[in-house]
CSV table of C-alpha atoms and ligand atoms in Angstrom, one decimal:
chain,number,residue,atom,x,y,z
A,1,MET,CA,-49.7,20.4,-44.3
A,2,PHE,CA,-52.5,22.8,-45.3
A,3,ILE,CA,-56.0,21.4,-45.4
A,4,LYS,CA,-59.0,22.7,-47.4
A,5,SER,CA,-62.1,23.8,-45.6
A,6,PRO,CA,-65.2,21.6,-46.2
A,7,LEU,CA,-66.9,24.9,-47.0
A,8,ASN,CA,-66.1,26.3,-50.4
A,9,TYR,CA,-66.1,29.8,-49.2
A,10,THR,CA,-66.0,32.8,-51.5
A,11,GLY,CA,-62.8,34.7,-51.0
A,12,ASN,CA,-61.2,31.9,-49.0
A,13,LYS,CA,-57.4,32.1,-48.6
A,14,TYR,CA,-56.4,28.6,-49.4
A,15,ARG,CA,-54.3,29.4,-52.5
A,16,ILE,CA,-52.4,32.2,-50.8
A,17,LEU,CA,-51.9,30.4,-47.4
A,18,PRO,CA,-48.1,30.0,-47.9
A,19,GLN,CA,-47.8,33.8,-48.6
A,20,ILE,CA,-49.8,34.9,-45.6
A,21,THR,CA,-48.8,32.5,-42.9
A,22,LYS,CA,-45.2,33.5,-43.3
A,23,TYR,CA,-46.2,36.7,-41.5
A,24,PHE,CA,-47.6,34.7,-38.6
A,25,PRO,CA,-45.6,33.4,-35.6
A,26,LYS,CA,-44.4,29.9,-36.1
A,27,HIS,CA,-46.4,28.9,-33.0
A,28,THR,CA,-49.0,31.0,-31.2
A,29,LYS,CA,-50.7,30.6,-27.9
A,30,VAL,CA,-54.0,32.1,-28.8
A,31,PHE,CA,-54.6,32.8,-32.4
A,32,VAL,CA,-57.8,34.8,-33.3
A,33,ASP,CA,-59.2,34.5,-36.9
A,34,MET,CA,-61.6,37.5,-36.6
A,35,PHE,CA,-63.6,37.2,-39.9
A,36,CYS,CA,-63.1,33.5,-40.2
A,37,GLY,CA,-65.5,32.7,-43.1
A,38,GLY,CA,-64.8,29.0,-44.0
A,39,ALA,CA,-62.0,28.8,-41.4
A,40,THR,CA,-59.3,28.2,-43.9
A,41,VAL,CA,-56.8,30.4,-42.1
A,42,GLY,CA,-57.7,29.5,-38.5
A,43,PHE,CA,-57.5,25.7,-39.3
A,44,ASN,CA,-54.1,26.0,-40.9
A,45,VAL,CA,-52.1,27.7,-38.1
A,46,ASP,CA,-50.0,26.2,-35.4
A,47,ALA,CA,-51.5,27.4,-32.1
A,48,ASP,CA,-52.4,26.1,-28.6
A,49,LYS,CA,-55.9,27.6,-29.2
A,50,VAL,CA,-57.6,29.1,-32.2
A,51,ILE,CA,-60.7,31.3,-31.8
A,52,LEU,CA,-62.8,31.6,-34.9
A,53,ILE,CA,-65.2,34.6,-35.1
A,54,ASP,CA,-67.7,35.5,-37.8
A,55,ASN,CA,-71.1,37.2,-37.6
A,56,ASN,CA,-72.8,34.7,-39.9
A,57,PRO,CA,-74.6,32.2,-37.5
A,58,ARG,CA,-75.2,29.6,-40.2
A,59,VAL,CA,-71.6,29.4,-41.1
A,60,ILE,CA,-70.3,29.4,-37.5
A,61,ASN,CA,-72.8,26.7,-36.5
A,62,LEU,CA,-71.9,24.5,-39.4
A,63,LEU,CA,-68.2,24.9,-38.9
A,64,LYS,CA,-68.7,24.0,-35.2
A,65,PHE,CA,-70.9,21.0,-36.0
A,66,LEU,CA,-68.5,19.6,-38.6
A,67,ALA,CA,-65.6,20.0,-36.3
A,68,GLU,CA,-67.1,18.6,-33.1
A,69,LYS,CA,-69.4,15.7,-34.2
A,70,ASP,CA,-68.2,12.2,-34.7
A,71,ILE,CA,-67.2,11.9,-38.4
A,72,HIS,CA,-69.0,8.5,-38.7
A,73,VAL,CA,-72.2,10.0,-37.4
A,74,ILE,CA,-71.9,13.0,-39.8
A,75,ILE,CA,-71.3,10.8,-42.8
A,76,SER,CA,-74.1,8.4,-42.0
A,77,LYS,CA,-76.5,11.4,-41.6
A,78,ILE,CA,-75.4,12.8,-45.0
A,79,GLU,CA,-76.0,9.4,-46.6
A,80,LYS,CA,-79.5,9.4,-45.1
A,81,VAL,CA,-80.3,12.8,-46.7
A,82,ILE,CA,-78.8,11.7,-50.0
A,83,LYS,CA,-81.1,8.6,-50.0
A,84,GLU,CA,-84.2,10.5,-48.8
A,85,TYR,CA,-83.9,13.2,-51.5
A,86,ASN,CA,-82.7,10.7,-54.2
A,87,LEU,CA,-79.4,12.5,-54.9
A,88,SER,CA,-76.4,11.1,-56.7
A,89,TYR,CA,-73.5,9.8,-54.6
A,90,SER,CA,-70.5,9.5,-56.9
A,91,TYR,CA,-68.1,8.7,-54.1
A,92,LYS,CA,-69.9,5.5,-53.4
A,93,TYR,CA,-71.3,4.5,-56.8
A,94,THR,CA,-68.8,6.3,-59.1
A,95,TYR,CA,-69.5,9.1,-61.6
A,96,LYS,CA,-69.3,6.6,-64.4
A,97,LYS,CA,-72.5,4.9,-63.2
A,98,TYR,CA,-74.5,8.2,-63.6
A,99,ARG,CA,-72.8,8.9,-67.0
A,100,ASP,CA,-73.6,5.4,-68.3
A,101,GLU,CA,-77.2,5.8,-67.2
A,102,GLY,CA,-77.4,8.9,-69.4
A,103,TYR,CA,-77.8,11.5,-66.6
A,104,VAL,CA,-74.6,13.5,-67.5
A,105,VAL,CA,-75.6,15.7,-70.4
A,106,GLY,CA,-73.1,18.1,-72.1
A,107,ASN,CA,-71.1,19.9,-69.4
A,108,ASN,CA,-73.9,19.9,-66.9
A,109,GLY,CA,-72.4,17.2,-64.7
A,110,LEU,CA,-74.9,15.7,-62.3
A,111,LYS,CA,-77.4,18.6,-62.5
A,112,LYS,CA,-80.1,16.7,-64.3
A,113,TYR,CA,-80.0,13.8,-61.8
A,114,ASN,CA,-80.1,16.1,-58.7
A,115,GLU,CA,-82.4,18.9,-59.8
A,116,LYS,CA,-85.6,17.6,-58.3
A,117,GLY,CA,-84.1,16.4,-55.0
A,118,PHE,CA,-82.0,19.4,-54.5
A,119,TYR,CA,-84.9,21.9,-54.8
A,120,LYS,CA,-87.0,19.8,-52.4
A,121,LEU,CA,-84.2,19.7,-49.9
A,122,ARG,CA,-83.7,23.5,-50.3
A,123,GLU,CA,-87.4,24.1,-49.7
A,124,ASP,CA,-87.4,21.8,-46.6
A,125,TYR,CA,-84.3,23.4,-45.2
A,126,ASN,CA,-85.6,27.0,-45.7
A,127,LYS,CA,-88.9,25.9,-43.9
A,128,LEU,CA,-87.1,24.8,-40.8
A,129,LEU,CA,-87.8,27.0,-37.8
A,130,ASN,CA,-84.7,26.1,-35.9
A,131,LYS,CA,-81.6,26.3,-38.1
A,132,ASN,CA,-79.2,25.3,-35.4
A,133,THR,CA,-80.0,21.6,-34.9
A,134,ASP,CA,-77.9,18.6,-36.1
A,135,LYS,CA,-80.6,18.0,-38.8
A,136,ALA,CA,-80.4,21.6,-40.1
A,137,ASN,CA,-76.6,21.5,-40.2
A,138,ILE,CA,-76.6,18.3,-42.2
A,139,MET,CA,-79.2,19.6,-44.6
A,140,LEU,CA,-77.2,22.8,-45.1
A,141,TYR,CA,-73.9,20.9,-45.6
A,142,THR,CA,-75.6,18.6,-48.2
A,143,LEU,CA,-77.3,21.6,-49.9
A,144,MET,CA,-73.9,23.3,-50.2
A,145,VAL,CA,-72.3,20.2,-51.7
A,146,TYR,CA,-75.0,19.9,-54.4
A,147,ALA,CA,-75.3,23.7,-55.0
A,148,PHE,CA,-73.9,25.8,-57.8
A,149,ASN,CA,-70.1,26.0,-57.3
A,150,ASN,CA,-70.4,24.1,-54.0
A,151,ASP,CA,-71.1,27.5,-52.5
A,152,ILE,CA,-73.0,28.7,-49.5
A,153,ARG,CA,-75.3,31.7,-49.8
A,154,PHE,CA,-78.4,33.2,-48.3
A,155,ASN,CA,-80.8,36.0,-49.3
A,156,SER,CA,-81.8,38.9,-47.1
A,157,MET,CA,-84.6,36.7,-45.6
A,158,GLY,CA,-82.0,34.1,-44.6
A,159,ASP,CA,-83.1,31.6,-47.2
A,160,PHE,CA,-80.4,29.4,-48.9
A,161,ASN,CA,-80.8,30.7,-52.5
A,162,LEU,CA,-78.3,29.0,-54.8
A,163,PRO,CA,-79.4,26.8,-57.7
A,164,VAL,CA,-78.5,23.2,-58.2
A,165,GLY,CA,-74.8,22.6,-59.2
A,166,LYS,CA,-72.9,20.0,-61.2
A,167,THR,CA,-71.2,18.0,-58.5
A,168,ASP,CA,-72.2,15.9,-55.5
A,169,PHE,CA,-70.8,14.2,-52.4
A,170,ASN,CA,-67.7,13.1,-54.3
A,171,LYS,CA,-64.3,12.0,-53.2
A,172,ASN,CA,-63.0,15.6,-53.0
A,173,ASN,CA,-65.8,16.7,-50.7
A,174,TYR,CA,-65.6,13.6,-48.6
A,175,ASN,CA,-61.8,14.0,-48.1
A,176,LYS,CA,-62.2,17.7,-47.2
A,177,LEU,CA,-64.7,16.8,-44.5
A,178,ILE,CA,-62.5,14.0,-43.0
A,179,ALA,CA,-59.4,16.2,-43.0
A,180,TYR,CA,-61.3,19.1,-41.3
A,181,ASN,CA,-62.8,16.8,-38.6
A,182,ASN,CA,-59.4,15.3,-37.9
A,183,ARG,CA,-57.6,18.6,-37.7
A,184,ALA,CA,-60.3,19.7,-35.2
A,185,LYS,CA,-59.0,17.0,-32.8
A,186,GLU,CA,-55.4,18.3,-32.9
A,187,THR,CA,-55.9,21.8,-31.6
A,188,LYS,CA,-58.4,23.5,-29.3
A,189,TYR,CA,-60.9,25.5,-31.5
A,190,GLU,CA,-63.6,27.9,-30.2
A,191,PHE,CA,-66.3,29.1,-32.5
A,192,ILE,CA,-67.9,32.5,-31.8
A,193,CYS,CA,-70.8,34.1,-33.7
A,194,SER,CA,-70.5,37.8,-33.1
A,195,ASP,CA,-70.1,41.1,-34.8
A,196,PHE,CA,-66.4,42.2,-34.5
A,197,ARG,CA,-67.6,45.4,-32.8
A,198,SER,CA,-69.1,43.6,-29.8
A,199,LYS,CA,-67.7,43.8,-26.3
A,200,LYS,CA,-67.3,40.0,-26.4
A,201,VAL,CA,-64.9,40.2,-29.3
A,202,SER,CA,-63.1,43.1,-27.7
A,203,ASN,CA,-62.4,41.0,-24.6
A,204,ILE,CA,-61.2,38.1,-26.7
A,205,ILE,CA,-58.7,40.1,-28.8
A,206,ASN,CA,-57.3,41.9,-25.8
A,207,LYS,CA,-56.2,38.5,-24.5
A,208,ALA,CA,-55.0,37.2,-27.9
A,209,SER,CA,-51.4,36.4,-28.8
A,210,PHE,CA,-52.0,37.1,-32.5
A,211,VAL,CA,-55.0,38.5,-34.4
A,212,TYR,CA,-55.7,37.8,-38.1
A,213,CYS,CA,-58.4,39.8,-39.9
A,214,ASP,CA,-59.8,39.1,-43.3
A,215,PRO,CA,-62.8,41.4,-43.4
A,216,PRO,CA,-65.0,42.2,-46.5
A,217,TYR,CA,-63.0,44.6,-48.6
A,218,LEU,CA,-64.4,48.1,-48.9
A,219,ILE,CA,-63.5,48.6,-52.5
A,220,THR,CA,-64.4,45.2,-53.9
A,221,THR,CA,-67.7,43.3,-53.8
A,222,ALA,CA,-68.5,39.9,-52.6
A,223,VAL,CA,-71.6,38.0,-51.4
A,224,TYR,CA,-71.1,38.6,-47.7
A,225,ASN,CA,-71.1,42.3,-48.6
A,226,GLU,CA,-74.6,42.2,-50.0
A,227,ASN,CA,-76.9,42.2,-46.9
A,228,ASP,CA,-76.1,44.9,-44.4
A,229,GLY,CA,-72.7,45.2,-46.2
A,230,TRP,CA,-69.4,46.5,-45.2
A,231,ASN,CA,-69.0,50.3,-45.1
A,232,CYS,CA,-66.7,53.2,-44.2
A,233,ASP,CA,-67.9,53.2,-40.5
A,234,LYS,CA,-67.1,49.5,-40.1
A,235,GLU,CA,-63.7,50.0,-41.8
A,236,GLU,CA,-62.9,52.9,-39.4
A,237,HIS,CA,-64.0,50.8,-36.4
A,238,LEU,CA,-61.8,47.9,-37.4
A,239,LEU,CA,-58.7,50.1,-38.1
A,240,LYS,CA,-59.1,51.8,-34.8
A,241,LEU,CA,-59.4,48.4,-33.0
A,242,LEU,CA,-56.2,47.2,-34.7
A,243,SER,CA,-54.3,50.3,-33.8
A,244,LYS,CA,-55.4,49.9,-30.2
A,245,ILE,CA,-54.2,46.3,-29.9
A,246,ALA,CA,-51.0,47.1,-31.7
A,247,LYS,CA,-50.3,49.7,-29.1
A,248,ARG,CA,-50.6,47.0,-26.5
A,249,ASN,CA,-48.1,45.0,-28.4
A,250,ILE,CA,-50.5,42.4,-29.7
A,251,PRO,CA,-49.4,41.6,-33.2
A,252,PHE,CA,-51.9,41.6,-36.0
A,253,ALA,CA,-52.1,40.8,-39.7
A,254,LEU,CA,-54.8,42.3,-41.9
A,255,SER,CA,-55.7,41.1,-45.4
A,256,ASN,CA,-57.2,43.6,-47.8
A,257,VAL,CA,-57.2,45.3,-51.2
A,258,LEU,CA,-55.6,48.7,-51.3
A,259,LYS,CA,-56.1,49.6,-54.9
A,260,THR,CA,-58.1,48.4,-57.9
A,261,LYS,CA,-57.9,49.8,-61.4
A,262,LEU,CA,-60.6,52.4,-60.5
A,263,LYS,CA,-60.4,52.9,-56.7
A,264,THR,CA,-58.1,53.4,-53.8
A,265,ASN,CA,-59.0,52.6,-50.2
A,266,ILE,CA,-58.0,56.0,-48.9
A,267,GLN,CA,-59.0,55.3,-45.3
A,268,LEU,CA,-56.8,52.2,-45.3
A,269,GLU,CA,-53.9,54.0,-47.0
A,270,SER,CA,-53.8,56.9,-44.5
A,271,TRP,CA,-54.1,54.5,-41.5
A,272,ILE,CA,-51.1,52.5,-42.8
A,273,ASN,CA,-49.0,55.6,-43.4
A,274,GLU,CA,-50.0,57.3,-40.1
A,275,ASN,CA,-49.0,54.2,-38.1
A,276,ASN,CA,-46.1,53.2,-40.2
A,277,TYR,CA,-47.4,49.6,-40.6
A,278,ASP,CA,-45.8,47.2,-43.0
A,279,VAL,CA,-47.5,46.3,-46.3
A,280,HIS,CA,-46.7,43.1,-48.1
A,281,LYS,CA,-47.9,42.4,-51.6
A,282,ILE,CA,-49.7,39.1,-52.2
A,283,ASN,CA,-49.2,37.5,-55.6
A,284,TYR,CA,-52.5,36.1,-56.6
A,285,HIS,CA,-52.4,34.2,-59.9
A,286,TYR,CA,-55.9,34.1,-61.2
A,287,LYS,CA,-56.5,31.3,-63.6
A,288,SER,CA,-58.8,31.0,-66.6
A,289,SER,CA,-62.4,31.1,-65.4
A,290,SER,CA,-64.5,34.1,-66.4
A,291,TYR,CA,-65.0,35.2,-62.8
A,292,ASN,CA,-61.2,35.2,-62.3
A,293,LYS,CA,-60.7,37.0,-65.6
A,294,LYS,CA,-63.0,39.8,-64.3
A,295,ASN,CA,-60.9,40.1,-61.2
A,296,ARG,CA,-57.7,40.2,-63.2
A,297,ASP,CA,-59.0,42.9,-65.3
A,298,ARG,CA,-59.8,44.9,-62.2
A,299,GLU,CA,-56.1,44.7,-61.3
A,300,GLU,CA,-56.8,44.3,-57.6
A,301,GLN,CA,-53.6,44.3,-55.5
A,302,GLU,CA,-54.2,42.1,-52.5
A,303,ILE,CA,-52.0,43.0,-49.5
A,304,ILE,CA,-51.3,41.9,-46.0
A,305,VAL,CA,-50.7,44.7,-43.4
A,306,THR,CA,-48.7,43.8,-40.3
A,307,GLY,CA,-48.3,45.7,-37.1
A,308,GLY,CA,-48.0,45.5,-33.4
A,309,ALA,CA,-44.7,43.6,-33.4
A,310,ALA,CA,-46.0,41.1,-36.0
A,311,ASP,CA,-42.7,41.2,-37.9
A,312,GLU,CA,-40.8,40.1,-34.9
A,313,ALA,CA,-43.5,37.5,-34.3
A,314,SER,CA,-42.9,36.0,-37.7
A,315,ASP,CA,-39.2,35.5,-36.9
A,316,LYS,CA,-39.9,33.6,-33.7
B,401,SAM,C1,-63.4,37.7,-46.8
B,401,SAM,S1,-64.5,36.7,-45.8
B,401,SAM,C2,-63.4,35.8,-44.9
B,401,SAM,C3,-62.9,34.6,-45.7
B,401,SAM,C4,-62.0,33.7,-44.8
B,401,SAM,N1,-60.8,34.3,-44.5
B,401,SAM,C5,-61.7,32.3,-45.5
B,401,SAM,O1,-60.6,32.0,-45.8
B,401,SAM,O2,-62.7,31.6,-45.8
B,401,SAM,C6,-65.2,37.9,-44.7
B,401,SAM,C7,-66.1,37.4,-43.6
B,401,SAM,O3,-66.4,38.4,-42.7
B,401,SAM,C8,-67.7,38.2,-42.1
B,401,SAM,N2,-68.2,39.4,-41.6
B,401,SAM,C9,-68.8,40.5,-42.3
B,401,SAM,N3,-69.1,41.5,-41.5
B,401,SAM,C10,-68.8,41.1,-40.2
B,401,SAM,C11,-68.9,41.7,-39.0
B,401,SAM,N4,-69.5,42.9,-38.8
B,401,SAM,N5,-68.5,41.0,-37.8
B,401,SAM,C12,-67.9,39.8,-38.0
B,401,SAM,N6,-67.8,39.1,-39.2
B,401,SAM,C13,-68.2,39.8,-40.3
B,401,SAM,C14,-68.5,37.6,-43.3
B,401,SAM,O4,-69.5,36.8,-42.8
B,401,SAM,C15,-67.4,36.8,-44.0
B,401,SAM,O5,-67.4,35.4,-43.6
């Protein structure tokens, strides 16, 4: 059964997992999720070992922390932060309680109740000198849960910069956390914070049984593209790296967007044609929100490219 990541990561693959995992082997020895983001893909594959790589240290540290710490300790620490910053806790006290008390105004959810505490928590988190302590990870998780769209986002200075959101530590967030922590006990997970061009990553993928890549897309924009964003050089480097492992018969799958209404990723298109890799179209049904409507209007065609014996791998 597929689980949702406790991180509501922009561009996460949850909705299309059934479509992309069918190009993966049924079971892998060492599966590498090279641009893991919220770990949605890596945490939903059947493997002896999954190596999750991303160059965002905050995200990797948080994923590792939420996977490896005792769940009771995590929850009691979150509860302590909720209390200290006077935040709502609808999983424990019910949403109705806050509504009856007049804190839910219009369609702003719990925003009014949490505004003051959230901004104080954000200020205190951004002031921390060491962002890789248990305390920092708990503060970051809590910030995310109370932030706009439950999202996680930093400015170029590394400060968490989202405004307060409408929701809180509710049943949904609670259940995602438990499912993720439980899943972490079923498989061996390794979390690596590194740029994909490093020697370390090169060594890892050379020993992998399957490599999945979901990099930022060259012809679309996303938050992780903002600071020191994705560019043609990085794209070139990645494509060369994948051809190299494919030649060594290590299968790979690459998620991407080949065309939008206005642009074509020519680099990607010629690489696919030159190497005769297989392209599979992903059917992404965007629903009604304005963000999604924007995407629909752009007519992006999401694809998954497979190579290096990946097709045979999916039949195993
Ligand atoms: C499209 S997102 C991945 C989303 C992920 N598949 C999920 O389901 O949540 C791309 C990720 O690539 C990471 N990234 C960007 N540049 C990178 C680089 N040079 N090396 C490693 N990771 C990078 C970003 O931090 C981001 O998390």
